[in-house]
Coordinates of C-alpha atoms in Angstrom, one line a residue:
M1037 CA 94.5 122.4 -52.3
P1038 CA 91.5 121.8 -54.5
A1039 CA 88.5 120.3 -52.7
I1040 CA 87.0 117.0 -53.8
S1041 CA 83.8 117.7 -55.6
I1042 CA 80.6 115.7 -55.0
L1043 CA 78.5 114.0 -57.6
A1044 CA 75.2 113.1 -56.0
T1045 CA 73.3 110.0 -56.8
L1046 CA 70.4 112.0 -58.1
A1047 CA 72.7 112.8 -61.1
M1048 CA 73.8 109.2 -61.6
A1049 CA 71.5 106.5 -60.3
Q1050 CA 73.8 103.5 -59.9
S1051 CA 72.2 100.6 -58.0
A1052 CA 73.6 97.4 -56.7
S1053 CA 71.7 94.4 -58.1
M1054 CA 70.6 91.9 -55.4
A1055 CA 71.2 88.2 -55.5
S1056 CA 68.5 85.8 -54.4
A1057 CA 69.3 84.5 -51.0
D1058 CA 66.9 82.0 -49.3
A1059 CA 68.3 82.1 -45.8
A1060 CA 70.5 85.1 -46.0
P1061 CA 69.3 88.5 -44.5
A1062 CA 68.1 91.1 -46.9
V1063 CA 70.7 93.9 -47.3
S1064 CA 70.4 96.6 -49.8
V1065 CA 73.2 99.0 -50.9
K1066 CA 72.7 102.4 -52.6
L1067 CA 75.2 104.7 -54.0
V1068 CA 74.7 108.0 -52.2
R1069 CA 77.9 110.0 -53.2
E1070 CA 80.8 109.8 -55.6
L1071 CA 83.8 112.0 -54.7
M1072 CA 85.3 113.1 -57.9
G1073 CA 88.9 114.3 -57.9
I1074 CA 92.0 112.4 -56.9
R1075 CA 92.3 108.6 -57.1
P1076 CA 92.0 106.8 -53.7
L1077 CA 94.5 104.1 -53.0
A1078 CA 93.5 102.7 -49.5
F1079 CA 90.9 103.0 -46.8
A1080 CA 90.9 102.6 -43.0
P1081 CA 87.7 103.2 -41.0
A1082 CA 87.8 104.8 -37.6
A1083 CA 86.9 102.6 -34.6
T1084 CA 83.6 104.6 -34.1
G1085 CA 81.3 106.7 -36.2
S1086 CA 81.4 107.4 -40.0
L1087 CA 85.0 108.6 -40.5
V1088 CA 87.3 106.9 -43.0
A1089 CA 91.0 107.6 -43.6
V1090 CA 91.8 107.7 -47.3
T1091 CA 95.2 107.7 -49.0
L1092 CA 95.3 109.5 -52.3
E1093 CA 97.5 109.3 -55.4
N1094 CA 98.6 112.9 -54.9
R1095 CA 100.5 111.7 -51.8
T1096 CA 98.1 113.2 -49.3
V1097 CA 96.0 111.5 -46.7
R1098 CA 92.5 112.7 -45.8
I1099 CA 90.0 111.8 -43.1
I1100 CA 86.6 111.9 -44.7
D1101 CA 83.2 111.7 -43.0
A1102 CA 81.2 109.2 -45.1
K1103 CA 78.0 110.7 -43.7
T1104 CA 78.6 114.2 -45.1
S1105 CA 81.4 113.4 -47.6
Q1106 CA 83.4 116.3 -46.2
T1107 CA 87.1 116.2 -45.5
V1108 CA 87.7 116.6 -41.8
K1109 CA 91.5 116.7 -41.8
T1110 CA 94.4 116.5 -44.3
F1111 CA 97.9 115.0 -43.7
E1112 CA 100.8 115.9 -46.0
G1113 CA 104.5 114.9 -46.2
H1114 CA 104.8 111.6 -48.1
P1115 CA 107.3 111.7 -50.9
Q1116 CA 105.5 109.0 -52.8
P1117 CA 101.8 107.8 -52.8
A1118 CA 100.8 105.7 -49.7
Y1119 CA 99.1 102.4 -50.4
A1120 CA 98.8 101.5 -46.7
V1121 CA 96.8 103.1 -43.9
A1122 CA 95.7 102.0 -40.4
W1123 CA 93.9 103.7 -37.5
S1124 CA 94.6 102.8 -33.9
D1125 CA 91.7 101.4 -31.9
D1126 CA 91.3 104.6 -29.8
G1127 CA 91.5 106.9 -32.8
S1128 CA 94.5 108.8 -31.6
F1129 CA 97.0 107.5 -34.1
L1130 CA 97.0 107.1 -37.9
A1131 CA 99.8 105.2 -39.6
T1132 CA 100.5 105.5 -43.4
G1133 CA 103.1 103.7 -45.5
D1134 CA 104.2 104.8 -49.0
E1135 CA 106.1 103.5 -52.0
S1136 CA 109.4 104.9 -50.7
A1137 CA 109.0 102.4 -47.8
R1138 CA 108.5 105.3 -45.3
I1139 CA 106.0 104.8 -42.5
F1140 CA 104.6 107.9 -40.8
V1141 CA 102.6 107.9 -37.6
W1142 CA 100.3 110.9 -37.1
D1143 CA 98.5 112.4 -34.2
T1144 CA 94.9 112.5 -35.5
R1145 CA 93.9 115.4 -33.1
T1146 CA 96.6 117.8 -34.2
G1147 CA 97.4 116.4 -37.7
K1148 CA 101.1 116.4 -36.9
K1149 CA 103.5 113.7 -37.8
I1150 CA 105.0 112.3 -34.6
Q1151 CA 107.1 109.4 -35.9
T1152 CA 108.9 108.3 -39.0
I1153 CA 110.0 104.6 -39.5
Y1154 CA 112.3 104.1 -42.4
G1155 CA 115.3 102.1 -43.5
D1156 CA 114.2 98.5 -43.1
H1157 CA 111.8 97.7 -45.9
Q1158 CA 113.4 97.7 -49.3
R1159 CA 110.2 98.3 -51.3
G1160 CA 106.9 100.0 -50.7
I1161 CA 104.5 99.4 -47.8
Q1162 CA 101.5 97.2 -48.7
K1163 CA 99.7 97.0 -45.4
L1164 CA 99.7 98.4 -41.8
S1165 CA 97.9 97.3 -38.7
F1166 CA 97.9 98.4 -35.0
N1167 CA 97.3 96.0 -32.2
H1168 CA 94.4 96.6 -29.8
A1169 CA 96.7 98.0 -27.1
R1170 CA 98.1 100.4 -29.8
N1171 CA 101.7 99.9 -28.7
L1172 CA 102.6 97.7 -31.7
L1173 CA 102.4 98.3 -35.4
I1174 CA 103.0 95.7 -38.1
S1175 CA 104.1 96.6 -41.6
T1176 CA 103.8 94.4 -44.6
G1177 CA 106.2 95.4 -47.4
K1178 CA 106.3 94.5 -51.1
D1179 CA 109.7 93.1 -50.3
D1180 CA 108.1 89.9 -48.9
K1181 CA 108.7 90.9 -45.3
I1182 CA 106.7 91.8 -42.2
D1183 CA 108.1 93.9 -39.5
V1184 CA 106.7 94.5 -36.0
W1185 CA 107.4 97.9 -34.5
S1186 CA 107.1 99.3 -30.9
I1187 CA 105.2 102.6 -31.1
P1188 CA 106.6 103.9 -27.8
T1189 CA 110.2 103.5 -28.9
G1190 CA 110.0 103.3 -32.7
K1191 CA 112.2 100.2 -32.6
K1192 CA 111.7 96.9 -34.5
V1193 CA 110.7 94.1 -32.1
G1194 CA 110.0 91.4 -34.6
Q1195 CA 110.4 90.3 -38.3
I1196 CA 109.1 87.7 -40.6
L1197 CA 110.9 86.9 -43.9
G1198 CA 108.6 85.4 -46.5
Q1199 CA 111.5 83.7 -48.3
G1200 CA 109.5 83.4 -51.5
S1201 CA 106.1 82.7 -49.9
N1202 CA 104.9 86.2 -50.8
L1203 CA 103.5 87.8 -47.7
Y1204 CA 100.4 90.0 -48.0
G1205 CA 98.2 92.0 -45.7
G1206 CA 99.5 91.3 -42.2
V1207 CA 96.8 92.4 -39.7
F1208 CA 96.3 92.1 -36.0
N1209 CA 93.4 90.3 -34.3
P1210 CA 91.2 93.1 -32.9
L1211 CA 91.4 91.9 -29.4
T1212 CA 94.8 90.2 -28.9
D1213 CA 98.5 90.3 -30.1
M1214 CA 97.8 87.5 -32.6
F1215 CA 98.0 88.5 -36.3
V1216 CA 97.5 86.9 -39.7
A1217 CA 99.2 87.2 -43.0
A1218 CA 98.1 86.0 -46.4
T1219 CA 100.5 84.0 -48.4
L1220 CA 100.6 82.1 -51.7
T1221 CA 101.7 78.8 -50.0
P1222 CA 99.8 78.1 -47.8
N1223 CA 97.0 80.6 -47.9
G1224 CA 97.4 82.1 -44.5
R1225 CA 99.5 82.0 -41.4
I1226 CA 98.6 82.9 -37.8
Y1227 CA 101.2 84.4 -35.6
R1228 CA 101.5 85.5 -32.0
Q1229 CA 103.7 88.4 -31.1
T1230 CA 106.0 87.4 -28.1
S1231 CA 108.9 89.0 -26.3
A1232 CA 111.1 87.1 -28.6
G1233 CA 109.2 88.2 -31.8
P1234 CA 106.5 86.6 -33.9
K1235 CA 105.8 82.9 -33.5
V1236 CA 103.7 80.8 -35.9
V1237 CA 100.7 79.3 -34.1
G1238 CA 98.8 77.9 -37.1
F1239 CA 98.0 77.8 -40.8
L1240 CA 94.9 78.5 -42.8
T1241 CA 94.8 76.2 -45.8
S1242 CA 92.1 76.1 -48.5
V1243 CA 91.9 74.1 -51.7
D1244 CA 93.1 77.0 -53.8
P1245 CA 96.7 76.3 -55.0
Q1246 CA 97.2 79.9 -56.1
G1247 CA 97.1 81.4 -52.6
A1248 CA 95.7 84.6 -51.1
V1249 CA 96.6 88.3 -51.6
D1250 CA 94.5 89.8 -48.8
I1251 CA 93.2 88.8 -45.4
C1252 CA 91.1 90.2 -42.5
W1253 CA 89.5 89.4 -39.2
N1254 CA 86.0 90.2 -38.1
K1255 CA 85.7 92.7 -35.3
Q1256 CA 84.8 89.9 -32.9
G1257 CA 88.0 88.0 -33.7
T1258 CA 86.1 84.8 -34.4
M1259 CA 86.4 84.7 -38.2
I1260 CA 89.1 85.3 -40.8
M1261 CA 88.6 85.9 -44.5
T1262 CA 91.1 85.5 -47.3
G1263 CA 90.9 87.0 -50.8
E1264 CA 92.4 84.6 -53.3
K1265 CA 93.9 84.7 -56.7
S1266 CA 91.4 82.1 -57.9
G1267 CA 88.6 84.6 -57.6
N1268 CA 87.2 83.1 -54.4
A1269 CA 87.1 84.3 -50.8
V1270 CA 87.4 81.8 -48.0
I1271 CA 85.9 82.1 -44.5
F1272 CA 87.8 80.4 -41.6
D1273 CA 86.9 79.8 -37.9
A1274 CA 89.7 81.7 -36.3
K1275 CA 89.9 79.6 -33.1
K1276 CA 89.8 76.2 -34.8
M1277 CA 91.8 77.5 -37.8
K1278 CA 89.3 75.5 -39.9
K1279 CA 87.7 76.4 -43.2
L1280 CA 84.0 77.2 -42.9
G1281 CA 83.3 77.8 -46.6
T1282 CA 84.0 79.5 -49.9
L1283 CA 82.5 82.6 -51.4
K1284 CA 82.2 82.0 -55.1
G1285 CA 81.3 84.5 -57.8
H1286 CA 84.2 86.6 -58.8
T1287 CA 85.9 85.9 -62.1
D1288 CA 89.4 87.3 -61.3
W1289 CA 91.6 87.9 -58.2
V1290 CA 89.9 89.0 -55.0
T1291 CA 92.2 91.8 -54.0
S1292 CA 90.4 93.2 -50.9
V1293 CA 88.2 91.8 -48.2
A1294 CA 86.4 93.2 -45.2
F1295 CA 83.8 92.3 -42.6
S1296 CA 81.0 94.6 -41.5
P1297 CA 81.3 95.8 -37.8
N1298 CA 78.7 93.2 -36.7
G1299 CA 80.4 90.4 -38.7
K1300 CA 77.2 89.5 -40.5
V1301 CA 78.2 90.9 -43.9
A1302 CA 81.4 90.3 -45.9
A1303 CA 82.6 92.6 -48.7
T1304 CA 85.0 91.5 -51.5
G1305 CA 86.7 93.7 -54.1
S1306 CA 88.0 92.1 -57.3
S1307 CA 89.9 92.9 -60.4
D1308 CA 86.9 91.7 -62.3
R1309 CA 85.6 95.2 -61.7
T1310 CA 82.9 94.2 -59.1
V1311 CA 82.4 94.5 -55.4
R1312 CA 80.2 91.8 -53.8
L1313 CA 78.5 91.5 -50.4
W1314 CA 78.0 88.2 -48.8
E1315 CA 76.5 86.5 -45.7
P1316 CA 79.4 84.6 -44.1
K1317 CA 77.2 82.1 -42.3
S1318 CA 75.2 80.9 -45.4
L1319 CA 77.8 81.9 -48.0
K1320 CA 75.0 83.5 -50.0
Q1321 CA 75.7 86.6 -52.2
L1322 CA 73.7 89.6 -50.9
A1323 CA 74.6 92.3 -53.4
L1324 CA 76.6 92.9 -56.6
I1325 CA 78.2 96.4 -57.2
E1326 CA 79.4 96.7 -60.8
N1327 CA 81.6 99.3 -62.6
Q1328 CA 84.4 99.2 -59.9
S1329 CA 88.1 99.8 -60.2
G1330 CA 89.8 97.6 -62.8
V1331 CA 92.8 96.9 -60.5
G1332 CA 90.4 95.8 -57.7
S1333 CA 88.6 98.2 -55.5
P1334 CA 89.6 98.5 -51.8
V1335 CA 86.6 98.0 -49.5
A1336 CA 85.8 99.2 -46.0
F1337 CA 82.8 99.5 -43.8
T1338 CA 82.4 102.5 -41.5
A1339 CA 82.2 101.6 -37.8
D1340 CA 78.6 102.7 -37.5
G1341 CA 77.8 100.1 -40.1
K1342 CA 75.9 102.6 -42.2
Y1343 CA 78.3 103.0 -45.1
L1344 CA 80.5 101.0 -47.5
V1345 CA 83.3 102.8 -49.3
T1346 CA 84.8 101.6 -52.6
V1347 CA 86.6 102.9 -55.7
G1348 CA 84.6 103.1 -59.0
V1349 CA 85.8 102.4 -62.5
S1350 CA 86.6 106.0 -63.0
D1351 CA 88.9 105.8 -59.9
Y1352 CA 86.7 108.0 -57.7
M1353 CA 85.7 107.2 -54.1
Q1354 CA 82.2 105.9 -53.9
I1355 CA 80.1 105.9 -50.7
Y1356 CA 77.2 103.4 -50.4
S1357 CA 74.5 103.3 -47.7
L1358 CA 73.6 100.0 -46.2
N1359 CA 70.1 99.1 -45.2
P1360 CA 69.8 97.9 -42.6
A1361 CA 72.9 99.3 -41.0
Q1362 CA 75.5 96.7 -39.9
A1363 CA 76.7 98.2 -36.6
D1364 CA 78.2 96.0 -33.9
A1365 CA 75.5 95.8 -31.2
T1366 CA 77.7 94.0 -28.7
K1367 CA 79.4 95.8 -25.9
A1368 CA 82.8 97.1 -26.9
P1369 CA 85.7 95.4 -25.0
T1370 CA 87.6 97.5 -22.5
K1371 CA 90.6 99.2 -24.2
A1372 CA 94.0 98.8 -22.7
P1373 CA 95.2 101.9 -20.9
A1374 CA 97.4 104.2 -22.9
K1375 CA 101.0 104.0 -22.0
K1376 CA 102.7 107.1 -20.7
T1377 CA 105.6 106.4 -23.0
T1378 CA 103.5 107.2 -26.0
K1379 CA 104.9 110.7 -26.2
K1380 CA 108.3 109.2 -27.0
T1381 CA 106.9 108.5 -30.5
T1382 CA 108.5 111.9 -31.5
K1383 CA 111.7 109.9 -31.9
K1384 CA 112.4 109.3 -35.6
R1385 CA 114.3 106.7 -37.4
G1386 CA 115.8 107.6 -40.7
G1387 CA 114.4 110.1 -43.2

């Protein structure tokens, strides 16, 4: 398999222009590497360090170290490109979902596929997310449906039918079994997974009538951000389910949103070919990265808070350094113990 070549920033000095921000902290971003080769489709950072899982247009999945730009591991087997990827909180599992609606769960240590979930979604997989206890996986399909899967058994334990509301980006709270989904009407829904399946516990509504196409939590579980068709991103108080403010500046859909590990910086990718960094508290723009993917760059911060990864206008993965680093300085919550039934994930459903 051909290796991804590296184009150093010394050869192409692209900088991110800084917006003036009176009360916002100074954060600078610098392009340090561009990985030329195969078009990246989706990113998922590991829970610690500088590793990022990247799905590629050639149907492979790679774990890349943003610090060195080297490929650490490669996963193969998808019949079609995967547009969804998620890493379990302890780093032991990687889930990927492709355009054939197949979901694969991989052992990140061995690189082996340990579970296949297939036969329920009728269209490609758009988003995947593990819960904190890593015994549940939610899949958002392009068929306007969200499924909840048991990792130990491979069985479906919940389902949400959009019924025309257009569900996007279902993602678990980092600390609980609550999860959110972006919709076109209203802009977001909050669910709690119960023994009887998902139950709606609240709604996130902004003034944008067009709705949202991406959604995320901060690592602390206190804020939610939506990326909206209007070109805005909206910050919500997760506990009160109350709108805190709007990030304004994009001129087209905001297709991807992410918080830094410490929650002090928000990143938005848009089909206006820019990525922007913001300070969620003041709603100030911190940085503007131009010449990004025309379909909207995915965005992800590494867990050490030192790097931001995007996709440039030439469809190559770009790695930016952050100064200062945006690592989470708080003590990490105690992880739920791994269940002994995890080994049963070798059971497969469908092809």
